[in-house]
Coordinates of C-alpha atoms and ligand atoms in Angstrom, one line a residue:
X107 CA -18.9 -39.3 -41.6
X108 CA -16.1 -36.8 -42.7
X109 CA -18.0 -36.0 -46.2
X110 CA -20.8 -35.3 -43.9
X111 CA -19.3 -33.3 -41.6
X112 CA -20.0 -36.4 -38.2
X113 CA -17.6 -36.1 -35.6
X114 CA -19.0 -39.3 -33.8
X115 CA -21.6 -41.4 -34.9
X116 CA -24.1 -44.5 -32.7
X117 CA -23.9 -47.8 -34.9
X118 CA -27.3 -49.0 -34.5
X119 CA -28.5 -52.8 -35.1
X120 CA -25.2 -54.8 -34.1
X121 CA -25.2 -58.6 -33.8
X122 CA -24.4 -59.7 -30.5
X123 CA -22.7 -62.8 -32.1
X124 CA -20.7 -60.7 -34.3
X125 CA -17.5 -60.0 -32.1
X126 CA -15.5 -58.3 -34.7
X127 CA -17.7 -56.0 -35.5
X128 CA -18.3 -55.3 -32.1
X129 CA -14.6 -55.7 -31.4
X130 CA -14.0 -52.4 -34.1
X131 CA -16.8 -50.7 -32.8
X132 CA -16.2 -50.1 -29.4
X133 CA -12.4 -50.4 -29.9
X134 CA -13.3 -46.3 -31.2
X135 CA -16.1 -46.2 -28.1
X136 CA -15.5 -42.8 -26.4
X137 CA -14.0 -41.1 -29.1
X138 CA -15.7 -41.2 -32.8
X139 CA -18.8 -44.8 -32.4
X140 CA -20.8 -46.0 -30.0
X141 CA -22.8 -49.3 -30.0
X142 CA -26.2 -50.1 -30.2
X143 CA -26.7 -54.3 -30.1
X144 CA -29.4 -55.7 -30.9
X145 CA -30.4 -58.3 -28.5
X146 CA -33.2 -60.7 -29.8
X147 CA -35.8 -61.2 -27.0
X148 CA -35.3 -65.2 -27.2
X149 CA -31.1 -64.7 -26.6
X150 CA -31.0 -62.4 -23.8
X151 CA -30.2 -65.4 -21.6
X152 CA -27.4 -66.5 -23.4
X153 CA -24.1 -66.7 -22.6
X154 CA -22.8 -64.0 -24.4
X155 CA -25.3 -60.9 -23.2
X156 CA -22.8 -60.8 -20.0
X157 CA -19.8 -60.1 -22.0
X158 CA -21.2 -58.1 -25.1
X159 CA -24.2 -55.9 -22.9
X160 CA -21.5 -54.3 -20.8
X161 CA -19.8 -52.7 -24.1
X162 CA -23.0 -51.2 -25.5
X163 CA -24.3 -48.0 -25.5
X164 CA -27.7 -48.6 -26.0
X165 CA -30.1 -51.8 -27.3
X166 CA -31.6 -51.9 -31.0
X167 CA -32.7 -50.8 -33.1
X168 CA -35.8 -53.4 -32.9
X169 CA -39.3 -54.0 -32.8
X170 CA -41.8 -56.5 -32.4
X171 CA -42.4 -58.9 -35.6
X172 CA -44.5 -58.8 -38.1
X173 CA -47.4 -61.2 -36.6
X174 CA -46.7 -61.7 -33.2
X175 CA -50.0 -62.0 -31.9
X176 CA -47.7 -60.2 -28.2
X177 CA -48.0 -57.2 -27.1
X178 CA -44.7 -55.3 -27.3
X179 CA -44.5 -55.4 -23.7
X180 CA -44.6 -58.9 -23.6
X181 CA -42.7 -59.3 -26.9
X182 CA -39.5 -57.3 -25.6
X183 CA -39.7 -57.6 -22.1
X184 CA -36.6 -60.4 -21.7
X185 CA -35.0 -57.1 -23.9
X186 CA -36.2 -54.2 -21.7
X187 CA -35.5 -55.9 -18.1
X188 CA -31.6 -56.2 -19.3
X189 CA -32.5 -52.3 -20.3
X190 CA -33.6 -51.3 -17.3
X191 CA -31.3 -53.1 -15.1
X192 CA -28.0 -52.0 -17.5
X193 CA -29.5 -48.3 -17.9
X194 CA -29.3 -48.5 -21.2
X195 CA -32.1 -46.7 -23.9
X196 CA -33.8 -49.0 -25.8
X197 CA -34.1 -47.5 -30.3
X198 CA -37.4 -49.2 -31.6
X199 CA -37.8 -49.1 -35.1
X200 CA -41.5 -47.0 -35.7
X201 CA -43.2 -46.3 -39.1
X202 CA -43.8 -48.2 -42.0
X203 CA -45.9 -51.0 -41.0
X204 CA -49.1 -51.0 -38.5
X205 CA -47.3 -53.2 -36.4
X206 CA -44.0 -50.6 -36.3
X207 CA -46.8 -47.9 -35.3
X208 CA -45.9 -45.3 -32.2
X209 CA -49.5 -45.9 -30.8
X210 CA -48.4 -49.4 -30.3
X211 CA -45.8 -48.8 -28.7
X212 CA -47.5 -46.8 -25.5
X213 CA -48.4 -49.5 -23.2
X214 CA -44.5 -50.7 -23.3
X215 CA -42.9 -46.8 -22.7
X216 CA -45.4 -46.0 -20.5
X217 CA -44.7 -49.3 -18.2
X218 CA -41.1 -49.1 -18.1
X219 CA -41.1 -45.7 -17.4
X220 CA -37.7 -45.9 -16.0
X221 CA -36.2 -47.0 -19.5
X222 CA -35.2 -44.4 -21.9
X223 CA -37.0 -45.3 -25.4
X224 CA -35.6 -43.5 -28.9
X225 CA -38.3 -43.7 -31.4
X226 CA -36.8 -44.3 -34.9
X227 CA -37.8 -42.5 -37.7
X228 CA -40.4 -40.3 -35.4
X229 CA -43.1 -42.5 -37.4
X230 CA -41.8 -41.7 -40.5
X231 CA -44.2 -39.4 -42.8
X232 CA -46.9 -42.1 -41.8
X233 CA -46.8 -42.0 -38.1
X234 CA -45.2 -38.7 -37.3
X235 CA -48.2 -37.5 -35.7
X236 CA -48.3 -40.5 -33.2
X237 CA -44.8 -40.1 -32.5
X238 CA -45.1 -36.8 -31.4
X239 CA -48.5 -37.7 -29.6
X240 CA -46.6 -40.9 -27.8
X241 CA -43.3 -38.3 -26.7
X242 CA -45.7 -35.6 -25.3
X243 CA -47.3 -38.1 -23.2
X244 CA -44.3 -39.7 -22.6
X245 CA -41.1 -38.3 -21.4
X246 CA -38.8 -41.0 -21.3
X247 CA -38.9 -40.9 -25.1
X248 CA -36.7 -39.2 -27.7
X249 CA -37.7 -38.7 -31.7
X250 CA -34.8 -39.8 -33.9
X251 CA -35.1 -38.0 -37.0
X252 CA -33.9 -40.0 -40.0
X253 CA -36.2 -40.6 -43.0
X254 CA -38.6 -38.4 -41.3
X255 CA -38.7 -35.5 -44.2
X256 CA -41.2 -33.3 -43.5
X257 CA -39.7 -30.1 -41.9
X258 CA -43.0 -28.9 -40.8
X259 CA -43.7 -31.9 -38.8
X260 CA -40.2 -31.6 -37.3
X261 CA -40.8 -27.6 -36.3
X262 CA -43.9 -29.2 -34.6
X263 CA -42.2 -32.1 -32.7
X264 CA -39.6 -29.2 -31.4
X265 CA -42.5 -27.0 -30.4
X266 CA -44.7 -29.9 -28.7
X267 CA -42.2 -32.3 -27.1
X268 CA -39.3 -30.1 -27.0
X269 CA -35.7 -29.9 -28.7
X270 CA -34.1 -31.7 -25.6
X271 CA -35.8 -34.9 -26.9
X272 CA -34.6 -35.1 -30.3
X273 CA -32.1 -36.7 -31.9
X274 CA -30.3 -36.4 -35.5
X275 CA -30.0 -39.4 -37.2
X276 CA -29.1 -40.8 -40.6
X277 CA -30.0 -44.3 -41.0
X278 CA -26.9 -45.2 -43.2
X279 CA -26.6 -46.3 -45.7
X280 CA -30.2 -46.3 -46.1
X281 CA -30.4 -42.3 -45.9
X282 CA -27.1 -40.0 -46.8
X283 CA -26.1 -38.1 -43.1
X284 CA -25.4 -35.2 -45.4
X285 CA -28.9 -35.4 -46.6
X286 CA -30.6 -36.1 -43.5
X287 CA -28.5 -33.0 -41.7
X288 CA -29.8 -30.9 -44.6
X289 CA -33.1 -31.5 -44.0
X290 CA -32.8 -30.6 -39.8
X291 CA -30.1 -28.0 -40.9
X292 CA -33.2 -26.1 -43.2
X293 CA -35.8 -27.0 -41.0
X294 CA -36.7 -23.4 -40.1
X295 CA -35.1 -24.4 -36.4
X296 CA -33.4 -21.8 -34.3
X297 CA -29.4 -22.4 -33.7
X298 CA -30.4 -23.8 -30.2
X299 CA -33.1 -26.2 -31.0
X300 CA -30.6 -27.3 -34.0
X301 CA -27.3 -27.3 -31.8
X302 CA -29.4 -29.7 -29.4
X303 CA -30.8 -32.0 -32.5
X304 CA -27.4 -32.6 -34.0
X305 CA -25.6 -33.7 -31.1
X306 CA -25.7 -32.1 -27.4
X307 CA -28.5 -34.3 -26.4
X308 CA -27.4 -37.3 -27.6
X309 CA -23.9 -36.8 -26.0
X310 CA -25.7 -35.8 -22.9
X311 CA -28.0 -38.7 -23.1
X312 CA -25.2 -41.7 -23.8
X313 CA -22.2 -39.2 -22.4
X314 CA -20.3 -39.2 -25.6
Ligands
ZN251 ZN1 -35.5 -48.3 -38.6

């Protein structure tokens, strides 16, 4: 984070079961991390999602698996009724995969309209279109930006959905934050749009 020039950083992906890592990550809550956990739709009746749901700041990053023969609705819903009753945003992983596609994911944002979605990735390169497409209609959904590396397609989310739902991410370690905030950073953006991507609205949207 220091190399990279991150004052405070969301750790996506956390195992519920895995206290300590928990335990370290919100030990720092409020000041430099915040926790995502990622609660598997079959364990979010277990004993632990009392104790652990309480300390996150948000639920994923996840999506539906590779063939379920669900809808995402279905898939997640144990996952986004604990969402919507906690208040918490819900990161989906999108891009990739026709089963990680945006499109997909409609039904699901647009039914729990009252849950905040943050669409990993925006697509990728793959689905950036659809991500946008899925936002406009949508406006309980944020873009997240890592891995997404075209910065035309970035200028166009800004102009189409608006830099109030867009949020810098890296992905580390499987992206560099010094590369990923490059890529915003030279994006063509104005010092507004790029002031809101890099962190005003995600500390307005998880008050960091
Ligand atoms: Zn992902």
């Amino acid at each position: 984070m220091e190399s990279a020039g991150v004052s405070k950083a969301v750790v996506v992906g956390l195992d519920p079961r895995d206290r300590e890592t928990i335990d370290e990550v919100t030990a720092a809550c409020g000041s430099r991390l915040a926790a995502f956990v990622d609660l598997a739709p079959a364990e979010s009746n277990s004993a632990f999602v009392g104790e652990i749901v309480p300390r996150a700041a948000g639920l994923g990053e996840t999506y539906v698996q590779c063939g379920s023969s669900q809808l995402p609705e279905d898939y997640l819903r144990p996952v986004l009724r604990i969402a919507r009753s906690r208040k918490l945003p819900v990161m989906l992983h999108t891009g990739d995969f026709s089963y990680t596609a945006p499109a997909m994911m409609m039904g699901m944002i647009q039914e729990f309209s009252d849950v905040t979605f943050i669409l990993a990735h925006m697509g990728s390169l793959a689905f950036v279109q659809d991500a946008i497409e899925v936002a406009v209609a949508s406006s309980n959904t944020y873009l997240e930006t890592s891995g997404m590396t075209s910065p035309a397609m970035l200028r166009r989310a800004v102009r189409e959905v608006g830099a109030d739902r867009i949020l810098f991410g890296s992905d580390y370690p499987f992206w560099h934050p010094a590369v990923e905030r490059a890529r915003v950073e030279n994006a063509g953006l104005d010092q507004t749009a790029t002031r809101l991507i890099m962190g005003e609205n995600v500390a307005r949207l998880l008050e960091l």
